Amino acid sequence: PDKLFVCFQICFLLFAVLYIVSYFIITRYKRKADEQEDEDAIVNRISLFLSTFTLAVSAGAVLLLPFSIISNEILLSFPQNYYIQWLNGSLIHGLWNLASLFSNLCLFVLMPFAFFFLESEGFAGLKKGIRARILETLVMLILLGLLILGIVWVASALIDNDAASMESLYDLWEFYLPYLYSCISLMGCLLLLVCTPVGLSRMFTVMGQLLVKPTILEDLDEQMYIITLEEEAIQRKLNGASSAVEYQTAELERELEKVKSKKTNLERRKKASAWERNLVYPAVMILLLIETSISVLLVALNILYLLVDETAMPKGSGGPGIGNASLSTFGFVGAALEIILIFYLMVSSVVGFYSLRFFENFTPRKDDTTMTKIIGNCVSILVLSSALPVMSRTLGITRFDLLGDFGRFNWLGNFYIVLSYNLLFAIVTTLCLVRKFTSAVREELLKAIGLDKLHLSNNPRDSETKPSANGHQKTL
């Protein structure tokens, strides 16, 4: 009982920290204008709390796999330590079951409720208010649940049409919900298969924007002079523009914001120290390249293991259990490397998700994101985080066998699906990286030859007039 109480306290404190962090993240992006009327303010507040809970569950699902790996290594290093006796296999197994339960709850109940509750107005003929909106939301949830259950039942009947499978569909708790969550997990893994390679190549650009690049063969003073002249020219146009031409004024204001942003970046580069410019940036780029190369190498090795050993399958073996054997060949160092790669893949998948053209307008903006878009982002991150442990085990990043309902997915035992997933991940990641680095080489070659000034791209903005260093306008 004492151990259970200690475990409950630790889990509660960790989830409370995750909830607080998630709340600050969501309120940072939430549009402030949503809190105007009393009734709508209550609805938005309830949806905000549900979205915060979902984001905290997503963070817990991401942290659970690294926590399990490091817990196993700690139990192996200090098996008789009194202060870590609460850290055992039953606790880890219970946490995986709780993560699966809360993921199902958020995905199928809380987030649909938050969305329908936010969009509801109450049935016609009823008195308007919170109760009428709750009633409409519950009715919509019941109809949605019947629709989803019917679709899954028909899909299962078409794919696996035998008596045992049809009878098992009537068992709602033991088969139906895990089967439905298995389908969602497969969709999440397919989404990760698209987002992660794009994110791995996009990470170099993102870090290049956050860090200060080395000033090799560049004159920052000349660039500052040119950008200052351009800012002054746009400002003069804006002051002399007629108020009747609203479109031209808005266009000039956008151009002025872009120029100011470029000027801020140049000022930051000028103020950066030589160590920050010439050491931090190359070190981070090399580190990203090493992590990406190790990820592709581990996937390639996992493909070989799949071809020669059946136990390499995600459902191939039950595993030695928590605290009985190391899950990594290199012990604690290998476990630390696995944790770093898992976090790196998660960050890359999120970056790749928002880099896809289909989800570009889905990106949250500071103090300008509606509650509907926040709910959509929370659902997307929940799907990605729930599929991350499955993808890590499928790709061979870690040998930690999934515990709880995370390991009950039927498609994990299909050799052809798992092998195809590994092959596609390795091929797509390699192609994205090759395309990324060859495009950079092409740009640098054009700059070295001087063809970059011709603006050979198809962007219509390339033909606009730009101020030269002497203040005159020139048309390219």
CSV table of C-alpha atoms in Angstrom, one decimal:
chain,number,residue,atom,x,y,z
A,1,PRO,CA,0.0,0.0,0.0
A,2,ASP,CA,2.8,2.4,0.8
A,3,LYS,CA,4.4,1.8,-2.6
A,4,LEU,CA,1.1,2.3,-4.4
A,5,PHE,CA,0.6,5.5,-2.6
A,6,VAL,CA,4.1,6.7,-3.5
A,7,CYS,CA,3.5,5.7,-7.1
A,8,PHE,CA,0.2,7.6,-7.2
A,9,GLN,CA,1.8,10.7,-5.8
A,10,ILE,CA,4.6,10.6,-8.3
A,11,CYS,CA,2.3,10.1,-11.2
A,12,PHE,CA,0.0,12.8,-10.0
A,13,LEU,CA,2.8,15.3,-9.7
A,14,LEU,CA,4.3,14.5,-13.1
A,15,PHE,CA,0.9,14.8,-14.8
A,16,ALA,CA,0.2,18.1,-12.9
A,17,VAL,CA,3.5,19.5,-14.2
A,18,LEU,CA,2.6,18.4,-17.7
A,19,TYR,CA,-0.9,19.9,-17.4
A,20,ILE,CA,0.5,23.3,-16.2
A,21,VAL,CA,3.1,23.4,-19.1
A,22,SER,CA,0.4,22.5,-21.6
A,23,TYR,CA,-1.9,25.2,-20.3
A,24,PHE,CA,0.7,27.9,-20.7
A,25,ILE,CA,1.5,26.6,-24.2
A,26,ILE,CA,-2.2,26.7,-25.3
A,27,THR,CA,-2.9,30.1,-23.7
A,28,ARG,CA,0.2,31.5,-25.5
A,29,TYR,CA,-1.4,30.7,-28.9
A,30,LYS,CA,-5.1,31.1,-28.1
A,31,ARG,CA,-6.9,34.1,-29.5
A,32,LYS,CA,-7.8,36.5,-26.8
A,33,ALA,CA,-10.9,37.8,-28.6
A,34,ASP,CA,-12.7,34.5,-28.0
A,35,GLU,CA,-13.6,35.6,-24.5
A,36,GLN,CA,-16.2,38.2,-25.1
A,37,GLU,CA,-19.7,36.9,-24.1
A,38,ASP,CA,-20.5,35.1,-20.9
A,39,GLU,CA,-21.9,31.9,-22.4
A,40,ASP,CA,-19.3,31.7,-25.1
A,41,ALA,CA,-16.6,32.4,-22.5
A,42,ILE,CA,-17.7,29.4,-20.4
A,43,VAL,CA,-17.8,27.1,-23.5
A,44,ASN,CA,-14.3,28.3,-24.5
A,45,ARG,CA,-13.0,27.7,-21.0
A,46,ILE,CA,-14.3,24.1,-20.9
A,47,SER,CA,-12.9,23.4,-24.4
A,48,LEU,CA,-9.6,25.0,-23.2
A,49,PHE,CA,-9.4,22.6,-20.2
A,50,LEU,CA,-10.2,19.6,-22.3
A,51,SER,CA,-7.6,20.6,-24.9
A,52,THR,CA,-5.0,21.1,-22.1
A,53,PHE,CA,-5.8,17.7,-20.7
A,54,THR,CA,-5.3,16.1,-24.2
A,55,LEU,CA,-2.0,17.9,-24.8
A,56,ALA,CA,-0.8,16.7,-21.3
A,57,VAL,CA,-1.8,13.1,-22.2
A,58,SER,CA,0.2,13.5,-25.5
A,59,ALA,CA,3.2,14.7,-23.6
A,60,GLY,CA,2.9,11.8,-21.2
A,61,ALA,CA,2.7,9.3,-24.1
A,62,VAL,CA,5.9,10.8,-25.5
A,63,LEU,CA,7.7,10.7,-22.2
A,64,LEU,CA,6.6,7.2,-21.2
A,65,LEU,CA,8.9,5.3,-23.6
A,66,PRO,CA,12.1,7.1,-22.5
A,67,PHE,CA,10.9,6.8,-18.9
A,68,SER,CA,10.5,3.0,-19.3
A,69,ILE,CA,13.9,2.7,-20.9
A,70,ILE,CA,15.8,4.7,-18.3
A,71,SER,CA,13.9,2.9,-15.5
A,72,ASN,CA,15.0,-0.5,-16.7
A,73,GLU,CA,18.7,0.7,-16.8
A,74,ILE,CA,18.3,2.2,-13.2
A,75,LEU,CA,16.9,-1.1,-11.9
A,76,LEU,CA,19.8,-3.0,-13.4
A,77,SER,CA,22.4,-0.6,-12.0
A,78,PHE,CA,20.9,-0.4,-8.5
A,79,PRO,CA,18.8,-3.6,-7.9
A,80,GLN,CA,18.9,-3.4,-4.1
A,81,ASN,CA,18.5,0.3,-3.6
A,82,TYR,CA,15.7,1.1,-1.1
A,83,TYR,CA,14.8,4.4,-2.7
A,84,ILE,CA,13.9,2.9,-6.1
A,85,GLN,CA,11.9,-0.1,-4.9
A,86,TRP,CA,8.7,1.7,-6.1
A,87,LEU,CA,10.1,1.5,-9.6
A,88,ASN,CA,9.0,-1.9,-10.8
A,89,GLY,CA,7.4,-3.7,-13.8
A,90,SER,CA,3.9,-3.4,-12.4
A,91,LEU,CA,4.2,0.4,-12.2
A,92,ILE,CA,5.5,0.6,-15.8
A,93,HIS,CA,2.8,-1.7,-17.0
A,94,GLY,CA,0.1,0.3,-15.2
A,95,LEU,CA,1.4,3.5,-16.7
A,96,TRP,CA,1.3,2.1,-20.2
A,97,ASN,CA,-2.3,1.0,-19.6
A,98,LEU,CA,-3.2,4.4,-18.2
A,99,ALA,CA,-1.6,6.1,-21.2
A,100,SER,CA,-3.6,3.9,-23.6
A,101,LEU,CA,-6.8,4.5,-21.7
A,102,PHE,CA,-6.5,8.3,-21.5
A,103,SER,CA,-5.4,8.4,-25.2
A,104,ASN,CA,-8.6,6.5,-26.1
A,105,LEU,CA,-10.6,8.8,-23.8
A,106,CYS,CA,-9.2,12.0,-25.3
A,107,LEU,CA,-9.4,10.8,-28.9
A,108,PHE,CA,-12.9,9.3,-28.9
A,109,VAL,CA,-14.7,11.3,-26.2
A,110,LEU,CA,-13.1,14.5,-24.9
A,111,MET,CA,-11.9,16.1,-28.2
A,112,PRO,CA,-15.2,15.3,-30.1
A,113,PHE,CA,-17.1,16.7,-27.1
A,114,ALA,CA,-15.0,19.9,-27.1
A,115,PHE,CA,-15.5,20.4,-30.8
A,116,PHE,CA,-19.2,19.8,-30.9
A,117,PHE,CA,-19.7,21.8,-27.7
A,118,LEU,CA,-17.8,24.7,-29.2
A,119,GLU,CA,-19.9,24.6,-32.4
A,120,SER,CA,-23.3,23.8,-30.8
A,121,GLU,CA,-26.1,26.4,-30.4
A,122,GLY,CA,-28.9,24.2,-28.9
A,123,PHE,CA,-31.8,22.5,-30.7
A,124,ALA,CA,-34.6,24.7,-32.1
A,125,GLY,CA,-37.5,25.1,-29.7
A,126,LEU,CA,-35.4,24.7,-26.6
A,127,LYS,CA,-34.3,27.5,-24.3
A,128,LYS,CA,-30.8,28.7,-25.2
A,129,GLY,CA,-28.1,28.2,-22.7
A,130,ILE,CA,-25.3,25.8,-21.6
A,131,ARG,CA,-27.8,22.9,-21.0
A,132,ALA,CA,-29.2,23.1,-24.5
A,133,ARG,CA,-25.7,23.1,-25.9
A,134,ILE,CA,-24.6,20.1,-23.8
A,135,LEU,CA,-27.7,18.2,-24.9
A,136,GLU,CA,-27.0,18.9,-28.6
A,137,THR,CA,-23.3,17.9,-28.0
A,138,LEU,CA,-24.3,14.6,-26.4
A,139,VAL,CA,-26.7,13.7,-29.2
A,140,MET,CA,-24.0,14.4,-31.8
A,141,LEU,CA,-21.5,12.3,-29.8
A,142,ILE,CA,-23.9,9.4,-29.8
A,143,LEU,CA,-24.5,9.6,-33.5
A,144,LEU,CA,-20.8,9.9,-34.2
A,145,GLY,CA,-20.1,6.9,-32.0
A,146,LEU,CA,-22.7,4.8,-33.9
A,147,LEU,CA,-21.2,6.0,-37.2
A,148,ILE,CA,-17.7,5.0,-36.2
A,149,LEU,CA,-18.6,1.7,-34.8
A,150,GLY,CA,-20.6,0.9,-37.9
A,151,ILE,CA,-17.8,1.8,-40.2
A,152,VAL,CA,-15.3,-0.3,-38.2
A,153,TRP,CA,-17.8,-3.3,-38.1
A,154,VAL,CA,-18.3,-3.1,-41.9
A,155,ALA,CA,-14.5,-2.8,-42.5
A,156,SER,CA,-13.7,-5.7,-40.3
A,157,ALA,CA,-16.4,-7.8,-42.0
A,158,LEU,CA,-15.0,-7.0,-45.4
A,159,ILE,CA,-11.4,-7.7,-44.5
A,160,ASP,CA,-11.7,-10.6,-42.1
A,161,ASN,CA,-15.0,-12.3,-42.9
A,162,ASP,CA,-15.2,-15.4,-40.5
A,163,ALA,CA,-17.4,-16.4,-37.7
A,164,ALA,CA,-14.8,-15.9,-34.9
A,165,SER,CA,-14.0,-12.4,-36.1
A,166,MET,CA,-17.7,-11.4,-36.4
A,167,GLU,CA,-18.5,-12.7,-32.9
A,168,SER,CA,-15.5,-10.9,-31.4
A,169,LEU,CA,-16.9,-7.6,-32.7
A,170,TYR,CA,-19.7,-7.8,-30.2
A,171,ASP,CA,-17.2,-7.6,-27.4
A,172,LEU,CA,-17.0,-3.9,-27.1
A,173,TRP,CA,-14.4,-3.5,-24.3
A,174,GLU,CA,-12.0,-6.4,-25.0
A,175,PHE,CA,-11.9,-6.3,-28.8
A,176,TYR,CA,-13.8,-3.5,-30.3
A,177,LEU,CA,-12.1,-0.5,-28.8
A,178,PRO,CA,-8.5,-2.0,-29.0
A,179,TYR,CA,-9.3,-2.8,-32.7
A,180,LEU,CA,-10.5,0.7,-33.3
A,181,TYR,CA,-7.4,2.2,-31.6
A,182,SER,CA,-5.2,-0.2,-33.6
A,183,CYS,CA,-6.7,1.3,-36.8
A,184,ILE,CA,-6.0,4.9,-35.4
A,185,SER,CA,-2.5,3.8,-34.5
A,186,LEU,CA,-1.9,2.5,-38.0
A,187,MET,CA,-3.1,5.8,-39.4
A,188,GLY,CA,-0.8,7.6,-37.0
A,189,CYS,CA,2.2,5.5,-38.0
A,190,LEU,CA,1.4,6.2,-41.7
A,191,LEU,CA,1.3,9.9,-40.9
A,192,LEU,CA,4.6,9.7,-39.1
A,193,LEU,CA,6.0,7.9,-42.1
A,194,VAL,CA,5.2,11.0,-44.2
A,195,CYS,CA,6.0,13.7,-41.5
A,196,THR,CA,9.2,12.3,-40.0
A,197,PRO,CA,11.4,12.1,-43.2
A,198,VAL,CA,10.3,15.6,-44.2
A,199,GLY,CA,11.0,16.9,-40.6
A,200,LEU,CA,14.4,15.3,-40.6
A,201,SER,CA,15.4,17.3,-43.7
A,202,ARG,CA,13.6,20.4,-42.5
A,203,MET,CA,15.4,20.4,-39.1
A,204,PHE,CA,18.5,21.8,-40.8
A,205,THR,CA,16.6,24.8,-42.1
A,206,VAL,CA,14.8,25.3,-38.8
A,207,MET,CA,18.0,25.3,-36.7
A,208,GLY,CA,19.6,27.5,-39.3
A,209,GLN,CA,16.9,30.1,-38.7
A,210,LEU,CA,17.3,29.8,-34.9
A,211,LEU,CA,21.1,30.0,-34.8
A,212,VAL,CA,23.5,32.6,-36.2
A,213,LYS,CA,25.3,31.4,-39.3
A,214,PRO,CA,29.0,32.0,-39.9
A,215,THR,CA,29.7,35.2,-41.9
A,216,ILE,CA,31.9,33.7,-44.6
A,217,LEU,CA,32.4,35.9,-47.7
A,218,GLU,CA,29.7,38.2,-46.4
A,219,ASP,CA,29.7,41.9,-45.6
A,220,LEU,CA,27.1,42.6,-43.0
A,221,ASP,CA,27.7,46.3,-43.0
A,222,GLU,CA,26.8,46.5,-46.6
A,223,GLN,CA,23.7,44.4,-46.2
A,224,MET,CA,22.6,46.6,-43.3
A,225,TYR,CA,23.1,49.7,-45.4
A,226,ILE,CA,21.0,48.2,-48.3
A,227,ILE,CA,18.2,47.0,-46.0
A,228,THR,CA,18.1,50.4,-44.3
A,229,LEU,CA,17.7,52.1,-47.6
A,230,GLU,CA,15.0,49.7,-48.6
A,231,GLU,CA,13.1,50.3,-45.3
A,232,GLU,CA,13.3,54.1,-45.8
A,233,ALA,CA,12.1,53.8,-49.4
A,234,ILE,CA,9.1,51.7,-48.4
A,235,GLN,CA,8.3,54.1,-45.5
A,236,ARG,CA,8.3,57.1,-47.9
A,237,LYS,CA,5.9,55.2,-50.2
A,238,LEU,CA,3.7,54.4,-47.2
A,239,ASN,CA,3.6,58.0,-46.0
A,240,GLY,CA,2.8,59.3,-49.5
A,241,ALA,CA,0.2,56.6,-50.3
A,242,SER,CA,-3.4,57.7,-50.6
A,243,SER,CA,-5.7,56.4,-47.9
A,244,ALA,CA,-8.3,55.5,-50.7
A,245,VAL,CA,-5.9,52.8,-52.0
A,246,GLU,CA,-6.3,50.3,-49.2
A,247,TYR,CA,-4.9,47.3,-51.0
A,248,GLN,CA,-1.6,49.2,-51.9
A,249,THR,CA,-1.3,50.4,-48.3
A,250,ALA,CA,-1.7,46.9,-46.9
A,251,GLU,CA,0.8,45.5,-49.4
A,252,LEU,CA,3.4,48.1,-48.4
A,253,GLU,CA,2.8,47.4,-44.7
A,254,ARG,CA,3.5,43.7,-45.3
A,255,GLU,CA,6.7,44.6,-47.2
A,256,LEU,CA,7.7,46.9,-44.4
A,257,GLU,CA,7.3,44.1,-41.8
A,258,LYS,CA,9.4,41.7,-43.9
A,259,VAL,CA,12.1,44.3,-44.3
A,260,LYS,CA,12.1,45.0,-40.5
A,261,SER,CA,12.3,41.3,-39.8
A,262,LYS,CA,15.4,41.0,-42.1
A,263,LYS,CA,16.9,44.0,-40.4
A,264,THR,CA,16.4,42.5,-37.0
A,265,ASN,CA,18.1,39.2,-38.1
A,266,LEU,CA,21.0,41.2,-39.5
A,267,GLU,CA,21.4,43.1,-36.3
A,268,ARG,CA,21.4,39.9,-34.3
A,269,ARG,CA,24.0,38.4,-36.6
A,270,LYS,CA,26.2,41.5,-36.1
A,271,LYS,CA,25.9,41.3,-32.3
A,272,ALA,CA,26.7,37.6,-32.1
A,273,SER,CA,30.1,36.6,-30.8
A,274,ALA,CA,32.7,34.8,-32.9
A,275,TRP,CA,32.2,31.6,-30.9
A,276,GLU,CA,28.5,31.6,-31.5
A,277,ARG,CA,28.9,32.2,-35.2
A,278,ASN,CA,31.8,29.9,-36.0
A,279,LEU,CA,31.4,27.1,-33.4
A,280,VAL,CA,27.8,26.6,-32.3
A,281,TYR,CA,26.2,26.6,-35.8
A,282,PRO,CA,28.6,24.0,-37.3
A,283,ALA,CA,28.5,21.9,-34.2
A,284,VAL,CA,24.6,21.8,-34.2
A,285,MET,CA,24.6,21.0,-37.9
A,286,ILE,CA,27.0,18.1,-37.5
A,287,LEU,CA,25.0,16.8,-34.5
A,288,LEU,CA,21.8,16.8,-36.6
A,289,LEU,CA,23.6,15.0,-39.4
A,290,ILE,CA,25.0,12.4,-37.0
A,291,GLU,CA,21.6,11.8,-35.4
A,292,THR,CA,19.9,11.5,-38.8
A,293,SER,CA,22.6,9.1,-40.1
A,294,ILE,CA,22.3,6.9,-37.0
A,295,SER,CA,18.5,6.7,-37.4
A,296,VAL,CA,18.8,5.6,-41.0
A,297,LEU,CA,21.5,3.1,-40.0
A,298,LEU,CA,19.4,1.6,-37.3
A,299,VAL,CA,16.5,1.2,-39.6
A,300,ALA,CA,18.8,-0.5,-42.2
A,301,LEU,CA,20.1,-2.9,-39.6
A,302,ASN,CA,16.5,-3.6,-38.5
A,303,ILE,CA,15.6,-4.5,-42.0
A,304,LEU,CA,18.4,-7.1,-42.0
A,305,TYR,CA,17.2,-8.4,-38.6
A,306,LEU,CA,13.7,-8.8,-40.0
A,307,LEU,CA,14.9,-10.9,-42.9
A,308,VAL,CA,17.0,-13.3,-40.8
A,309,ASP,CA,15.3,-13.3,-37.3
A,310,GLU,CA,11.6,-13.7,-36.5
A,311,THR,CA,12.1,-12.2,-33.0
A,312,ALA,CA,12.9,-8.8,-34.6
A,313,MET,CA,9.2,-8.4,-35.2
A,314,PRO,CA,7.4,-5.9,-32.9
A,315,LYS,CA,5.3,-8.8,-31.6
A,316,GLY,CA,8.0,-11.4,-32.0
A,317,SER,CA,8.8,-11.9,-28.3
A,318,GLY,CA,7.5,-10.9,-24.9
A,319,GLY,CA,10.8,-9.5,-23.8
A,320,PRO,CA,12.8,-10.2,-20.6
A,321,GLY,CA,10.7,-7.8,-18.5
A,322,ILE,CA,11.6,-4.6,-16.6
A,323,GLY,CA,14.8,-4.8,-14.6
A,324,ASN,CA,15.9,-8.3,-15.8
A,325,ALA,CA,18.1,-7.5,-18.8
A,326,SER,CA,19.3,-4.4,-20.6
A,327,LEU,CA,17.3,-3.4,-23.7
A,328,SER,CA,20.4,-2.0,-25.4
A,329,THR,CA,23.5,-3.7,-26.7
A,330,PHE,CA,25.7,-1.0,-25.3
A,331,GLY,CA,24.0,-0.8,-21.9
A,332,PHE,CA,23.4,2.6,-20.4
A,333,VAL,CA,25.1,4.5,-23.2
A,334,GLY,CA,23.0,2.8,-25.8
A,335,ALA,CA,19.8,3.5,-23.8
A,336,ALA,CA,20.7,7.2,-23.6
A,337,LEU,CA,21.3,7.2,-27.4
A,338,GLU,CA,17.8,5.6,-27.9
A,339,ILE,CA,16.2,8.2,-25.8
A,340,ILE,CA,17.9,11.0,-27.7
A,341,LEU,CA,16.8,9.5,-31.0
A,342,ILE,CA,13.2,9.1,-29.8
A,343,PHE,CA,12.9,12.7,-28.8
A,344,TYR,CA,14.7,13.7,-32.1
A,345,LEU,CA,12.2,11.7,-34.1
A,346,MET,CA,9.2,13.3,-32.2
A,347,VAL,CA,10.4,16.8,-32.8
A,348,SER,CA,11.2,16.0,-36.4
A,349,SER,CA,7.7,14.6,-36.9
A,350,VAL,CA,6.1,17.7,-35.5
A,351,VAL,CA,8.3,20.0,-37.6
A,352,GLY,CA,7.5,17.8,-40.7
A,353,PHE,CA,3.8,17.8,-39.9
A,354,TYR,CA,3.6,21.6,-40.0
A,355,SER,CA,5.9,21.7,-43.0
A,356,LEU,CA,3.5,19.8,-45.2
A,357,ARG,CA,1.5,21.9,-47.6
A,358,PHE,CA,-1.8,20.3,-46.6
A,359,PHE,CA,-1.2,21.5,-42.9
A,360,GLU,CA,0.4,24.9,-43.6
A,361,ASN,CA,-2.7,26.8,-42.6
A,362,PHE,CA,-3.0,24.5,-39.5
A,363,THR,CA,0.0,26.0,-37.9
A,364,PRO,CA,-0.9,27.9,-34.6
A,365,ARG,CA,0.0,31.5,-34.4
A,366,LYS,CA,0.7,33.4,-31.2
A,367,ASP,CA,-2.4,35.1,-29.7
A,368,ASP,CA,-4.2,34.5,-33.0
A,369,THR,CA,-5.4,30.8,-33.0
A,370,THR,CA,-9.1,29.9,-32.7
A,371,MET,CA,-10.2,27.3,-30.3
A,372,THR,CA,-11.3,25.1,-33.2
A,373,LYS,CA,-7.8,25.1,-34.6
A,374,ILE,CA,-6.3,24.4,-31.2
A,375,ILE,CA,-8.6,21.3,-30.8
A,376,GLY,CA,-7.4,20.1,-34.2
A,377,ASN,CA,-3.8,20.6,-33.3
A,378,CYS,CA,-4.2,18.8,-30.0
A,379,VAL,CA,-5.8,15.8,-31.8
A,380,SER,CA,-3.0,15.7,-34.4
A,381,ILE,CA,-0.3,15.8,-31.7
A,382,LEU,CA,-2.1,13.1,-29.7
A,383,VAL,CA,-2.2,10.8,-32.8
A,384,LEU,CA,1.5,11.5,-33.5
A,385,SER,CA,2.6,10.9,-29.9
A,386,SER,CA,0.5,7.8,-29.5
A,387,ALA,CA,2.0,6.3,-32.6
A,388,LEU,CA,5.6,7.3,-31.6
A,389,PRO,CA,6.2,4.2,-29.4
A,390,VAL,CA,4.8,1.9,-32.0
A,391,MET,CA,7.0,3.5,-34.7
A,392,SER,CA,10.1,3.4,-32.6
A,393,ARG,CA,9.7,-0.3,-32.0
A,394,THR,CA,8.7,-1.0,-35.6
A,395,LEU,CA,11.8,0.7,-36.9
A,396,GLY,CA,14.1,-0.9,-34.4
A,397,ILE,CA,15.1,2.3,-32.7
A,398,THR,CA,14.5,0.5,-29.4
A,399,ARG,CA,13.9,-3.1,-28.5
A,400,PHE,CA,11.5,-2.2,-25.7
A,401,ASP,CA,8.4,-4.4,-26.1
A,402,LEU,CA,5.2,-2.4,-25.9
A,403,LEU,CA,3.3,-3.0,-22.7
A,404,GLY,CA,-0.4,-2.6,-22.1
A,405,ASP,CA,-2.8,-2.0,-24.9
A,406,PHE,CA,-0.1,-0.4,-27.0
A,407,GLY,CA,1.1,-3.9,-27.8
A,408,ARG,CA,-2.2,-5.3,-28.9
A,409,PHE,CA,-2.2,-4.1,-32.5
A,410,ASN,CA,-2.8,-6.9,-35.0
A,411,TRP,CA,-0.9,-5.3,-37.8
A,412,LEU,CA,2.4,-5.4,-35.8
A,413,GLY,CA,2.5,-9.2,-36.4
A,414,ASN,CA,2.3,-8.8,-40.2
A,415,PHE,CA,5.8,-9.3,-41.6
A,416,TYR,CA,5.1,-7.6,-45.0
A,417,ILE,CA,3.6,-4.5,-43.4
A,418,VAL,CA,6.5,-4.1,-40.9
A,419,LEU,CA,9.1,-4.7,-43.6
A,420,SER,CA,7.5,-2.3,-46.1
A,421,TYR,CA,7.3,0.3,-43.3
A,422,ASN,CA,11.0,0.1,-42.6
A,423,LEU,CA,11.9,0.1,-46.3
A,424,LEU,CA,9.7,3.1,-47.1
A,425,PHE,CA,11.1,5.0,-44.1
A,426,ALA,CA,14.7,4.4,-45.1
A,427,ILE,CA,14.1,5.3,-48.7
A,428,VAL,CA,12.0,8.4,-48.2
A,429,THR,CA,14.4,9.7,-45.5
A,430,THR,CA,17.4,9.2,-47.7
A,431,LEU,CA,15.7,10.9,-50.7
A,432,CYS,CA,14.6,13.9,-48.5
A,433,LEU,CA,18.2,14.4,-47.2
A,434,VAL,CA,19.8,14.0,-50.6
A,435,ARG,CA,17.3,16.5,-52.1
A,436,LYS,CA,17.9,18.9,-49.2
A,437,PHE,CA,21.7,18.9,-49.5
A,438,THR,CA,21.8,18.9,-53.3
A,439,SER,CA,19.5,21.9,-53.4
A,440,ALA,CA,21.8,23.7,-51.0
A,441,VAL,CA,24.8,22.9,-53.1
A,442,ARG,CA,23.0,24.1,-56.2
A,443,GLU,CA,22.2,27.4,-54.5
A,444,GLU,CA,25.8,27.9,-53.4
A,445,LEU,CA,27.0,27.1,-56.9
A,446,LEU,CA,24.7,29.7,-58.4
A,447,LYS,CA,25.9,32.2,-55.8
A,448,ALA,CA,29.5,31.4,-56.6
A,449,ILE,CA,29.0,31.8,-60.4
A,450,GLY,CA,26.8,34.9,-59.9
A,451,LEU,CA,23.6,33.5,-61.5
A,452,ASP,CA,21.6,34.0,-58.3
A,453,LYS,CA,21.2,37.7,-59.3
A,454,LEU,CA,19.3,36.7,-62.4
A,455,HIS,CA,16.5,35.3,-60.2
A,456,LEU,CA,15.9,32.2,-62.4
A,457,SER,CA,13.0,31.0,-60.2
A,458,ASN,CA,9.4,31.1,-61.3
A,459,ASN,CA,8.4,33.3,-58.4
A,460,PRO,CA,6.6,36.4,-59.8
A,461,ARG,CA,8.0,38.5,-56.9
A,462,ASP,CA,11.5,38.1,-58.4
A,463,SER,CA,10.7,40.7,-61.1
A,464,GLU,CA,9.7,43.4,-58.6
A,465,THR,CA,11.8,46.6,-58.3
A,466,LYS,CA,14.3,46.6,-55.6
A,467,PRO,CA,16.5,49.5,-54.3
A,468,SER,CA,20.2,49.4,-55.1
A,469,ALA,CA,23.0,50.5,-52.8
A,470,ASN,CA,23.0,54.0,-54.2
A,471,GLY,CA,19.3,54.6,-53.5
A,472,HIS,CA,18.0,54.3,-57.1
A,473,GLN,CA,15.4,51.8,-58.3
A,474,LYS,CA,16.5,49.1,-60.7
A,475,THR,CA,14.4,46.5,-62.4
A,476,LEU,CA,15.7,43.0,-62.8
